[in-house]
Amino acid sequence: MAAGRTPSATAASFPPPPPCFDYRAAVLADTRAAAVAAGNPALAALVESGALVRVPRRRFGPVPAWRPPDFVEPEEVWILGTSHLSPDSVADVERVLRAVQPDNVVVELCRSRAGIMYVSTDASDEPLLKSNMFSLGGAKFFGAVNRSINLGGQSALALRLLLAVFSSKVSSGANRPFGEEFRAARKVSEDIGAQLVLGDRPIEITLERAWKSLTWDQKTKLVISLFRGITSTTDTPQEEKTAVSPYELYQKLSTSYPSLLQPLIHERDMFLAWSLKRSKAVNKSKTVVGVVGKGHMNGIVYALISDQGDLRFRDLVGRASSDTWVSSLIKGLVRDTIIGLVLWALYEQLQALL
């Protein structure tokens, strides 16, 4: 794969939504008209709540000159905003997919997290870490580890392990398994014959770019903060424990470390928009439905309608480095291997305690 631009260059070429942008207002007329035409009260209710929007092809940005001539963007893109731990979102997914009958269903997952769609909801004795957006559980565990190292390096793997344990601990009060709406999307897609598309950027690349956006002081502070959160013995009352979605966790991290906002949220919004309208999987499709966390809707809609040809796969997954290959190799072998091995040992110990 060709080397892409650095994260900063990508940010400059396609900025995040301005504070005044409201995705509901931007596409409300088109969405209402389509919901009324469908004659489905349930869809209309979701539209009015802001959980469901429709972006027709005429609202997309101009066709980029570099796009292959035989590629045709979808006629319409529906986006359903969900809560990863809400039973209502499961019903919403089933209702929308059966009403819209899309050609493609794009979910906010990548290859490394696709196993979430196949987790059994009846296995109540399974460790919570296996239903976590960051965890590496599953039958092909070592394959997932190898993929994480190849795409993101040992530092990204170590950060992922820390976030997996941390997220598992702060969400220990959740009464429902994570990502049930994705399991519903898979099942309904199979029923209606729609193609299921993994639309999120690989988590390994996201965490690598996030790690590189921090200074060494910030990296140290972040790791220490996560360690403290994981090893804290403070007993939180059960009624105060709440489930934390990945988006909420990313937002909290970005508040303390503003440079994380771009790789953890804004770039992923752009990648999801790219998957919905420009990936090979949706070529010549009539209707595409995206199933994403509600927090991503504003950024995705903005990217869809404001894109001037900047949504390019290589720009959103490129790995930036200003070092020579020799210095990168030395730093990688020394720093990443040590960090990875230490945190892996910690993960194994903490997994037995949680």
mmCIF file of C-alpha atoms in Angstrom:
data_model
loop_
_atom_site.group_PDB
_atom_site.id
_atom_site.type_symbol
_atom_site.label_atom_id
_atom_site.label_comp_id
_atom_site.label_asym_id
_atom_site.label_seq_id
_atom_site.Cartn_x
_atom_site.Cartn_y
_atom_site.Cartn_z
ATOM 1 C CA MET A 1 0.000 0.000 0.000
ATOM 2 C CA ALA A 2 1.301 3.426 -0.931
ATOM 3 C CA ALA A 3 2.429 5.637 1.911
ATOM 4 C CA GLY A 4 -0.186 8.213 2.850
ATOM 5 C CA ARG A 5 0.040 11.716 4.212
ATOM 6 C CA THR A 6 0.855 12.370 7.797
ATOM 7 C CA PRO A 7 -2.070 12.791 10.212
ATOM 8 C CA SER A 8 -1.486 16.538 10.328
ATOM 9 C CA ALA A 9 -1.609 16.822 6.551
ATOM 10 C CA THR A 10 -4.827 14.866 6.425
ATOM 11 C CA ALA A 11 -6.349 17.088 9.075
ATOM 12 C CA ALA A 12 -5.393 20.186 7.118
ATOM 13 C CA SER A 13 -6.879 18.870 3.876
ATOM 14 C CA PHE A 14 -10.170 17.825 5.452
ATOM 15 C CA PRO A 15 -10.969 19.516 8.768
ATOM 16 C CA PRO A 16 -13.557 18.292 11.291
ATOM 17 C CA PRO A 17 -17.054 19.815 11.391
ATOM 18 C CA PRO A 18 -17.210 23.449 12.526
ATOM 19 C CA PRO A 19 -18.914 24.004 15.894
ATOM 20 C CA CYS A 20 -21.997 25.420 14.171
ATOM 21 C CA PHE A 21 -22.610 22.328 12.007
ATOM 22 C CA ASP A 22 -25.739 20.322 12.887
ATOM 23 C CA TYR A 23 -26.161 17.095 10.951
ATOM 24 C CA ARG A 24 -29.901 16.947 11.631
ATOM 25 C CA ALA A 25 -30.581 20.373 10.183
ATOM 26 C CA ALA A 26 -28.281 19.702 7.236
ATOM 27 C CA VAL A 27 -30.227 16.702 5.910
ATOM 28 C CA LEU A 28 -33.567 16.841 7.730
ATOM 29 C CA ALA A 29 -35.642 17.760 4.665
ATOM 30 C CA ASP A 30 -34.262 14.879 2.575
ATOM 31 C CA THR A 31 -34.651 12.429 5.443
ATOM 32 C CA ARG A 32 -38.220 13.426 6.272
ATOM 33 C CA ALA A 33 -39.296 13.188 2.656
ATOM 34 C CA ALA A 34 -37.875 9.685 2.325
ATOM 35 C CA ALA A 35 -39.444 8.535 5.608
ATOM 36 C CA VAL A 36 -42.851 9.861 4.558
ATOM 37 C CA ALA A 37 -42.545 8.169 1.167
ATOM 38 C CA ALA A 38 -41.751 4.888 2.898
ATOM 39 C CA GLY A 39 -44.980 5.183 4.903
ATOM 40 C CA ASN A 40 -43.318 3.748 7.985
ATOM 41 C CA PRO A 41 -44.177 5.518 11.288
ATOM 42 C CA ALA A 42 -41.263 3.829 13.039
ATOM 43 C CA LEU A 43 -38.792 5.353 10.589
ATOM 44 C CA ALA A 44 -40.430 8.755 10.984
ATOM 45 C CA ALA A 45 -40.024 8.559 14.770
ATOM 46 C CA LEU A 46 -36.319 7.744 14.441
ATOM 47 C CA VAL A 47 -35.874 10.635 12.014
ATOM 48 C CA GLU A 48 -37.488 13.112 14.403
ATOM 49 C CA SER A 49 -35.330 11.882 17.273
ATOM 50 C CA GLY A 50 -32.177 12.434 15.222
ATOM 51 C CA ALA A 51 -31.190 8.767 15.300
ATOM 52 C CA LEU A 52 -31.747 8.247 11.567
ATOM 53 C CA VAL A 53 -30.685 10.412 8.630
ATOM 54 C CA ARG A 54 -30.579 10.009 4.860
ATOM 55 C CA VAL A 55 -28.042 11.562 2.523
ATOM 56 C CA PRO A 56 -28.912 11.269 -1.198
ATOM 57 C CA ARG A 57 -26.156 11.139 -3.788
ATOM 58 C CA ARG A 58 -26.923 14.647 -5.054
ATOM 59 C CA ARG A 59 -25.808 15.957 -1.646
ATOM 60 C CA PHE A 60 -22.405 14.299 -1.892
ATOM 61 C CA GLY A 61 -19.369 16.402 -2.676
ATOM 62 C CA PRO A 62 -18.094 16.614 -6.270
ATOM 63 C CA VAL A 63 -16.803 13.502 -7.972
ATOM 64 C CA PRO A 64 -12.985 13.445 -7.587
ATOM 65 C CA ALA A 65 -10.932 13.257 -10.761
ATOM 66 C CA TRP A 66 -8.853 10.372 -9.424
ATOM 67 C CA ARG A 67 -11.838 8.077 -8.953
ATOM 68 C CA PRO A 68 -12.017 5.145 -11.420
ATOM 69 C CA PRO A 69 -14.498 5.907 -14.213
ATOM 70 C CA ASP A 70 -16.435 2.704 -13.628
ATOM 71 C CA PHE A 71 -17.106 3.531 -9.966
ATOM 72 C CA VAL A 72 -20.608 4.786 -9.142
ATOM 73 C CA GLU A 73 -21.422 6.057 -5.661
ATOM 74 C CA PRO A 74 -24.587 4.804 -3.922
ATOM 75 C CA GLU A 75 -27.880 6.517 -4.762
ATOM 76 C CA GLU A 76 -28.564 7.084 -1.076
ATOM 77 C CA VAL A 77 -26.916 6.530 2.287
ATOM 78 C CA TRP A 78 -28.931 6.051 5.480
ATOM 79 C CA ILE A 79 -27.115 6.381 8.798
ATOM 80 C CA LEU A 80 -28.543 4.934 12.000
ATOM 81 C CA GLY A 81 -27.018 6.168 15.243
ATOM 82 C CA THR A 82 -26.996 3.572 18.008
ATOM 83 C CA SER A 83 -25.942 3.036 21.594
ATOM 84 C CA HIS A 84 -23.639 0.033 21.879
ATOM 85 C CA LEU A 85 -25.282 -1.168 25.099
ATOM 86 C CA SER A 86 -28.944 -0.302 24.530
ATOM 87 C CA PRO A 87 -31.667 -2.867 23.778
ATOM 88 C CA ASP A 88 -33.563 -0.144 21.920
ATOM 89 C CA SER A 89 -30.743 0.071 19.379
ATOM 90 C CA VAL A 90 -31.160 -3.607 18.543
ATOM 91 C CA ALA A 91 -34.837 -3.077 17.707
ATOM 92 C CA ASP A 92 -33.980 0.080 15.745
ATOM 93 C CA VAL A 93 -31.438 -1.775 13.607
ATOM 94 C CA GLU A 94 -33.881 -4.560 12.799
ATOM 95 C CA ARG A 95 -36.665 -2.083 12.020
ATOM 96 C CA VAL A 96 -34.584 0.143 9.729
ATOM 97 C CA LEU A 97 -32.889 -2.638 7.774
ATOM 98 C CA ARG A 98 -36.147 -4.462 7.074
ATOM 99 C CA ALA A 99 -37.886 -1.241 6.043
ATOM 100 C CA VAL A 100 -35.094 0.175 3.845
ATOM 101 C CA GLN A 101 -33.907 -3.161 2.355
ATOM 102 C CA PRO A 102 -30.371 -1.939 1.579
ATOM 103 C CA ASP A 103 -27.836 -3.495 -0.757
ATOM 104 C CA ASN A 104 -25.055 -2.961 1.800
ATOM 105 C CA VAL A 105 -24.935 -2.613 5.579
ATOM 106 C CA VAL A 106 -21.822 -0.807 6.813
ATOM 107 C CA VAL A 107 -21.018 -1.391 10.488
ATOM 108 C CA GLU A 108 -18.665 0.534 12.778
ATOM 109 C CA LEU A 109 -16.275 -2.395 13.086
ATOM 110 C CA CYS A 110 -12.982 -3.430 11.547
ATOM 111 C CA ARG A 111 -11.600 -6.888 10.808
ATOM 112 C CA SER A 112 -10.007 -7.226 14.230
ATOM 113 C CA ARG A 113 -13.324 -6.487 15.949
ATOM 114 C CA ALA A 114 -15.640 -8.357 13.585
ATOM 115 C CA GLY A 115 -15.860 -11.219 16.075
ATOM 116 C CA ILE A 116 -18.157 -9.039 18.196
ATOM 117 C CA MET A 117 -20.926 -9.827 15.709
ATOM 118 C CA TYR A 118 -20.633 -13.531 16.461
ATOM 119 C CA VAL A 119 -20.389 -13.475 20.265
ATOM 120 C CA SER A 120 -23.102 -15.623 21.830
ATOM 121 C CA THR A 121 -25.463 -13.611 24.016
ATOM 122 C CA ASP A 122 -26.262 -16.772 25.973
ATOM 123 C CA ALA A 123 -22.725 -17.287 27.256
ATOM 124 C CA SER A 124 -23.234 -15.446 30.523
ATOM 125 C CA ASP A 125 -20.169 -17.056 32.038
ATOM 126 C CA GLU A 126 -17.796 -15.647 29.417
ATOM 127 C CA PRO A 127 -15.260 -13.081 30.688
ATOM 128 C CA LEU A 128 -16.397 -9.534 30.053
ATOM 129 C CA LEU A 129 -13.141 -8.784 28.263
ATOM 130 C CA LYS A 130 -14.266 -10.937 25.334
ATOM 131 C CA SER A 131 -17.155 -8.550 24.657
ATOM 132 C CA ASN A 132 -14.962 -5.492 24.700
ATOM 133 C CA MET A 133 -14.252 -3.233 21.715
ATOM 134 C CA PHE A 134 -10.522 -3.303 22.474
ATOM 135 C CA SER A 135 -9.962 -6.910 23.512
ATOM 136 C CA LEU A 136 -8.177 -9.603 21.544
ATOM 137 C CA GLY A 137 -10.234 -12.603 22.571
ATOM 138 C CA GLY A 138 -11.529 -15.228 20.208
ATOM 139 C CA ALA A 139 -10.592 -18.468 18.509
ATOM 140 C CA LYS A 140 -7.890 -16.803 16.399
ATOM 141 C CA PHE A 141 -6.300 -14.923 19.263
ATOM 142 C CA PHE A 142 -2.688 -15.168 18.125
ATOM 143 C CA GLY A 143 -3.692 -14.143 14.624
ATOM 144 C CA ALA A 144 -5.254 -11.011 16.135
ATOM 145 C CA VAL A 145 -2.046 -10.281 18.043
ATOM 146 C CA ASN A 146 0.047 -10.711 14.904
ATOM 147 C CA ARG A 147 -2.281 -8.418 12.949
ATOM 148 C CA SER A 148 -2.095 -5.790 15.694
ATOM 149 C CA ILE A 149 1.698 -5.799 15.614
ATOM 150 C CA ASN A 150 1.873 -5.717 11.802
ATOM 151 C CA LEU A 151 -0.547 -2.797 11.439
ATOM 152 C CA GLY A 152 0.165 -0.746 14.523
ATOM 153 C CA GLY A 153 3.376 -1.958 16.088
ATOM 154 C CA GLN A 154 4.047 -3.074 19.647
ATOM 155 C CA SER A 155 3.168 0.308 21.117
ATOM 156 C CA ALA A 156 -0.308 0.217 19.586
ATOM 157 C CA LEU A 157 -0.758 -3.359 20.803
ATOM 158 C CA ALA A 158 0.304 -2.398 24.310
ATOM 159 C CA LEU A 159 -2.078 0.578 24.325
ATOM 160 C CA ARG A 160 -4.888 -1.640 23.100
ATOM 161 C CA LEU A 161 -4.303 -4.142 25.876
ATOM 162 C CA LEU A 162 -4.340 -1.388 28.471
ATOM 163 C CA LEU A 163 -7.557 0.087 27.073
ATOM 164 C CA ALA A 164 -9.147 -3.364 26.956
ATOM 165 C CA VAL A 165 -8.578 -3.952 30.650
ATOM 166 C CA PHE A 166 -9.420 -0.376 31.615
ATOM 167 C CA SER A 167 -12.646 -0.348 29.584
ATOM 168 C CA SER A 168 -13.616 -3.715 31.011
ATOM 169 C CA LYS A 169 -13.177 -2.472 34.556
ATOM 170 C CA VAL A 170 -15.064 0.821 34.195
ATOM 171 C CA SER A 171 -17.893 -0.995 32.384
ATOM 172 C CA SER A 172 -18.152 -3.815 34.900
ATOM 173 C CA GLY A 173 -21.635 -2.674 35.884
ATOM 174 C CA ALA A 174 -23.082 -3.255 32.421
ATOM 175 C CA ASN A 175 -25.921 -5.769 32.399
ATOM 176 C CA ARG A 176 -25.802 -6.336 28.642
ATOM 177 C CA PRO A 177 -23.068 -7.665 26.343
ATOM 178 C CA PHE A 178 -21.329 -5.121 24.161
ATOM 179 C CA GLY A 179 -22.353 -4.517 20.535
ATOM 180 C CA GLU A 180 -25.705 -6.276 20.307
ATOM 181 C CA GLU A 181 -26.779 -3.909 17.523
ATOM 182 C CA PHE A 182 -23.932 -5.233 15.367
ATOM 183 C CA ARG A 183 -25.085 -8.790 15.938
ATOM 184 C CA ALA A 184 -28.586 -7.720 14.933
ATOM 185 C CA ALA A 185 -27.191 -6.038 11.801
ATOM 186 C CA ARG A 186 -25.417 -9.241 10.818
ATOM 187 C CA LYS A 187 -28.487 -11.415 11.320
ATOM 188 C CA VAL A 188 -30.868 -9.119 9.444
ATOM 189 C CA SER A 189 -28.351 -8.620 6.632
ATOM 190 C CA GLU A 190 -28.248 -12.369 6.169
ATOM 191 C CA ASP A 191 -32.054 -12.522 6.158
ATOM 192 C CA ILE A 192 -32.542 -9.816 3.518
ATOM 193 C CA GLY A 193 -29.512 -10.688 1.407
ATOM 194 C CA ALA A 194 -27.568 -7.488 2.053
ATOM 195 C CA GLN A 195 -23.774 -7.409 1.971
ATOM 196 C CA LEU A 196 -22.200 -6.712 5.357
ATOM 197 C CA VAL A 197 -19.300 -4.248 5.167
ATOM 198 C CA LEU A 198 -16.690 -3.617 7.870
ATOM 199 C CA GLY A 199 -16.565 0.168 7.684
ATOM 200 C CA ASP A 200 -14.294 1.345 10.500
ATOM 201 C CA ARG A 201 -10.575 1.970 10.217
ATOM 202 C CA PRO A 202 -8.464 -0.862 11.676
ATOM 203 C CA ILE A 203 -8.144 -0.220 15.402
ATOM 204 C CA GLU A 204 -4.434 -0.969 15.192
ATOM 205 C CA ILE A 205 -3.866 1.971 12.838
ATOM 206 C CA THR A 206 -6.101 4.246 14.910
ATOM 207 C CA LEU A 207 -4.182 3.503 18.108
ATOM 208 C CA GLU A 208 -0.818 3.826 16.361
ATOM 209 C CA ARG A 209 -1.725 7.277 15.043
ATOM 210 C CA ALA A 210 -3.099 8.229 18.446
ATOM 211 C CA TRP A 211 0.104 7.124 20.172
ATOM 212 C CA LYS A 212 2.262 9.071 17.721
ATOM 213 C CA SER A 213 0.181 12.219 18.243
ATOM 214 C CA LEU A 214 1.311 12.399 21.879
ATOM 215 C CA THR A 215 4.536 13.815 23.262
ATOM 216 C CA TRP A 216 6.651 11.544 25.424
ATOM 217 C CA ASP A 217 5.444 13.358 28.541
ATOM 218 C CA GLN A 218 1.852 12.785 27.495
ATOM 219 C CA LYS A 219 2.523 9.136 26.710
ATOM 220 C CA THR A 220 3.978 8.607 30.154
ATOM 221 C CA LYS A 221 1.093 10.437 31.816
ATOM 222 C CA LEU A 222 -1.500 8.429 29.859
ATOM 223 C CA VAL A 223 0.040 5.045 30.679
ATOM 224 C CA ILE A 224 0.320 5.952 34.364
ATOM 225 C CA SER A 225 -3.315 7.133 34.424
ATOM 226 C CA LEU A 226 -4.528 3.898 32.858
ATOM 227 C CA PHE A 227 -2.423 1.828 35.266
ATOM 228 C CA ARG A 228 -3.915 3.688 38.209
ATOM 229 C CA GLY A 229 -7.419 3.203 36.920
ATOM 230 C CA ILE A 230 -6.862 -0.508 36.393
ATOM 231 C CA THR A 231 -5.142 -1.223 39.691
ATOM 232 C CA SER A 232 -7.322 1.037 41.831
ATOM 233 C CA THR A 233 -8.838 -0.792 44.769
ATOM 234 C CA THR A 234 -11.515 1.832 45.412
ATOM 235 C CA ASP A 235 -14.839 0.068 45.748
ATOM 236 C CA THR A 236 -17.413 1.774 43.545
ATOM 237 C CA PRO A 237 -21.046 1.092 44.534
ATOM 238 C CA GLN A 238 -22.792 -1.155 42.007
ATOM 239 C CA GLU A 239 -25.497 1.425 41.317
ATOM 240 C CA GLU A 240 -22.840 3.963 40.307
ATOM 241 C CA LYS A 241 -21.142 1.678 37.809
ATOM 242 C CA THR A 242 -22.092 2.515 34.243
ATOM 243 C CA ALA A 243 -21.161 1.092 30.878
ATOM 244 C CA VAL A 244 -18.774 3.248 28.887
ATOM 245 C CA SER A 245 -18.833 3.119 25.091
ATOM 246 C CA PRO A 246 -15.595 3.422 23.092
ATOM 247 C CA TYR A 247 -16.719 6.834 21.818
ATOM 248 C CA GLU A 248 -17.270 8.099 25.361
ATOM 249 C CA LEU A 249 -13.885 6.747 26.417
ATOM 250 C CA TYR A 250 -12.236 8.417 23.420
ATOM 251 C CA GLN A 251 -13.928 11.708 24.286
ATOM 252 C CA LYS A 252 -12.708 11.551 27.872
ATOM 253 C CA LEU A 253 -9.167 10.828 26.729
ATOM 254 C CA SER A 254 -9.327 13.666 24.201
ATOM 255 C CA THR A 255 -10.346 16.097 26.929
ATOM 256 C CA SER A 256 -7.087 15.426 28.770
ATOM 257 C CA TYR A 257 -5.068 14.965 25.577
ATOM 258 C CA PRO A 258 -6.524 17.201 22.817
ATOM 259 C CA SER A 259 -4.195 15.815 20.156
ATOM 260 C CA LEU A 260 -6.056 12.480 20.426
ATOM 261 C CA LEU A 261 -9.281 13.989 19.108
ATOM 262 C CA GLN A 262 -8.103 13.906 15.502
ATOM 263 C CA PRO A 263 -6.975 10.236 15.244
ATOM 264 C CA LEU A 264 -9.534 8.752 17.636
ATOM 265 C CA ILE A 265 -12.673 10.528 16.429
ATOM 266 C CA HIS A 266 -12.374 12.903 13.463
ATOM 267 C CA GLU A 267 -10.309 10.622 11.232
ATOM 268 C CA ARG A 268 -12.582 7.676 11.978
ATOM 269 C CA ASP A 269 -15.625 9.776 11.048
ATOM 270 C CA MET A 270 -13.974 10.445 7.697
ATOM 271 C CA PHE A 271 -13.063 6.783 7.251
ATOM 272 C CA LEU A 272 -16.642 5.698 7.958
ATOM 273 C CA ALA A 273 -17.904 8.279 5.441
ATOM 274 C CA TRP A 274 -15.433 6.894 2.898
ATOM 275 C CA SER A 275 -16.698 3.360 3.549
ATOM 276 C CA LEU A 276 -20.300 4.464 3.087
ATOM 277 C CA LYS A 277 -19.894 6.192 -0.263
ATOM 278 C CA ARG A 278 -16.506 5.433 -1.823
ATOM 279 C CA SER A 279 -15.315 1.958 -0.826
ATOM 280 C CA LYS A 280 -15.286 -0.794 -3.446
ATOM 281 C CA ALA A 281 -17.946 -2.678 -1.515
ATOM 282 C CA VAL A 282 -20.612 -0.014 -2.204
ATOM 283 C CA ASN A 283 -19.810 0.506 -5.901
ATOM 284 C CA LYS A 284 -23.020 0.794 -7.963
ATOM 285 C CA SER A 285 -25.212 0.220 -4.905
ATOM 286 C CA LYS A 286 -28.663 1.731 -4.737
ATOM 287 C CA THR A 287 -29.046 1.950 -0.973
ATOM 288 C CA VAL A 288 -26.479 1.726 1.817
ATOM 289 C CA VAL A 289 -27.229 1.769 5.547
ATOM 290 C CA GLY A 290 -24.590 2.621 8.117
ATOM 291 C CA VAL A 291 -24.889 1.344 11.694
ATOM 292 C CA VAL A 292 -22.651 3.539 13.840
ATOM 293 C CA GLY A 293 -22.450 5.015 17.322
ATOM 294 C CA LYS A 294 -24.546 8.177 17.705
ATOM 295 C CA GLY A 295 -21.482 10.237 18.512
ATOM 296 C CA HIS A 296 -20.116 9.733 14.993
ATOM 297 C CA MET A 297 -23.165 10.984 13.113
ATOM 298 C CA ASN A 298 -22.259 14.672 13.012
ATOM 299 C CA GLY A 299 -18.771 14.026 11.658
ATOM 300 C CA ILE A 300 -19.910 11.413 9.133
ATOM 301 C CA VAL A 301 -22.682 13.550 7.658
ATOM 302 C CA TYR A 302 -20.338 16.524 7.435
ATOM 303 C CA ALA A 303 -17.737 14.409 5.639
ATOM 304 C CA LEU A 304 -20.309 13.042 3.204
ATOM 305 C CA ILE A 305 -21.684 16.403 2.093
ATOM 306 C CA SER A 306 -18.546 18.562 2.439
ATOM 307 C CA ASP A 307 -16.033 16.234 0.802
ATOM 308 C CA GLN A 308 -14.215 17.868 -2.113
ATOM 309 C CA GLY A 309 -12.452 14.693 -3.171
ATOM 310 C CA ASP A 310 -10.322 14.535 -0.022
ATOM 311 C CA LEU A 311 -11.762 11.268 1.272
ATOM 312 C CA ARG A 312 -9.014 8.902 0.167
ATOM 313 C CA PHE A 313 -8.228 5.586 1.785
ATOM 314 C CA ARG A 314 -4.480 6.081 1.722
ATOM 315 C CA ASP A 315 -4.721 9.427 3.522
ATOM 316 C CA LEU A 316 -6.750 7.923 6.356
ATOM 317 C CA VAL A 317 -4.552 4.880 6.988
ATOM 318 C CA GLY A 318 -1.086 6.212 6.134
ATOM 319 C CA ARG A 319 1.615 5.652 8.708
ATOM 320 C CA ALA A 320 3.699 8.756 9.289
ATOM 321 C CA SER A 321 7.309 8.806 10.350
ATOM 322 C CA SER A 322 9.990 11.480 10.107
ATOM 323 C CA ASP A 323 12.750 9.078 11.177
ATOM 324 C CA THR A 324 15.090 7.224 8.871
ATOM 325 C CA TRP A 325 14.448 3.511 8.523
ATOM 326 C CA VAL A 326 17.534 2.741 10.634
ATOM 327 C CA SER A 327 16.502 4.919 13.573
ATOM 328 C CA SER A 328 12.905 3.697 13.285
ATOM 329 C CA LEU A 329 14.095 0.093 13.427
ATOM 330 C CA ILE A 330 16.266 0.680 16.483
ATOM 331 C CA LYS A 331 13.577 2.627 18.329
ATOM 332 C CA GLY A 332 10.959 0.052 17.440
ATOM 333 C CA LEU A 333 12.988 -2.925 18.592
ATOM 334 C CA VAL A 334 14.044 -1.371 21.866
ATOM 335 C CA ARG A 335 11.052 0.715 22.900
ATOM 336 C CA ASP A 336 8.053 -1.102 21.462
ATOM 337 C CA THR A 337 9.202 -4.599 22.326
ATOM 338 C CA ILE A 338 9.874 -3.715 25.948
ATOM 339 C CA ILE A 339 6.580 -1.864 26.323
ATOM 340 C CA GLY A 340 4.662 -4.621 24.572
ATOM 341 C CA LEU A 341 6.117 -7.442 26.675
ATOM 342 C CA VAL A 342 5.653 -5.594 29.963
ATOM 343 C CA LEU A 343 2.055 -4.645 29.261
ATOM 344 C CA TRP A 344 1.257 -8.093 27.919
ATOM 345 C CA ALA A 345 2.436 -9.625 31.187
ATOM 346 C CA LEU A 346 0.320 -7.089 33.075
ATOM 347 C CA TYR A 347 -2.697 -7.885 30.930
ATOM 348 C CA GLU A 348 -2.396 -11.601 31.662
ATOM 349 C CA GLN A 349 -2.274 -10.942 35.402
ATOM 350 C CA LEU A 350 -5.121 -8.440 35.449
ATOM 351 C CA GLN A 351 -7.347 -10.627 33.300
ATOM 352 C CA ALA A 352 -7.272 -13.225 36.040
ATOM 353 C CA LEU A 353 -8.256 -10.629 38.651
ATOM 354 C CA LEU A 354 -11.133 -8.874 36.866
#
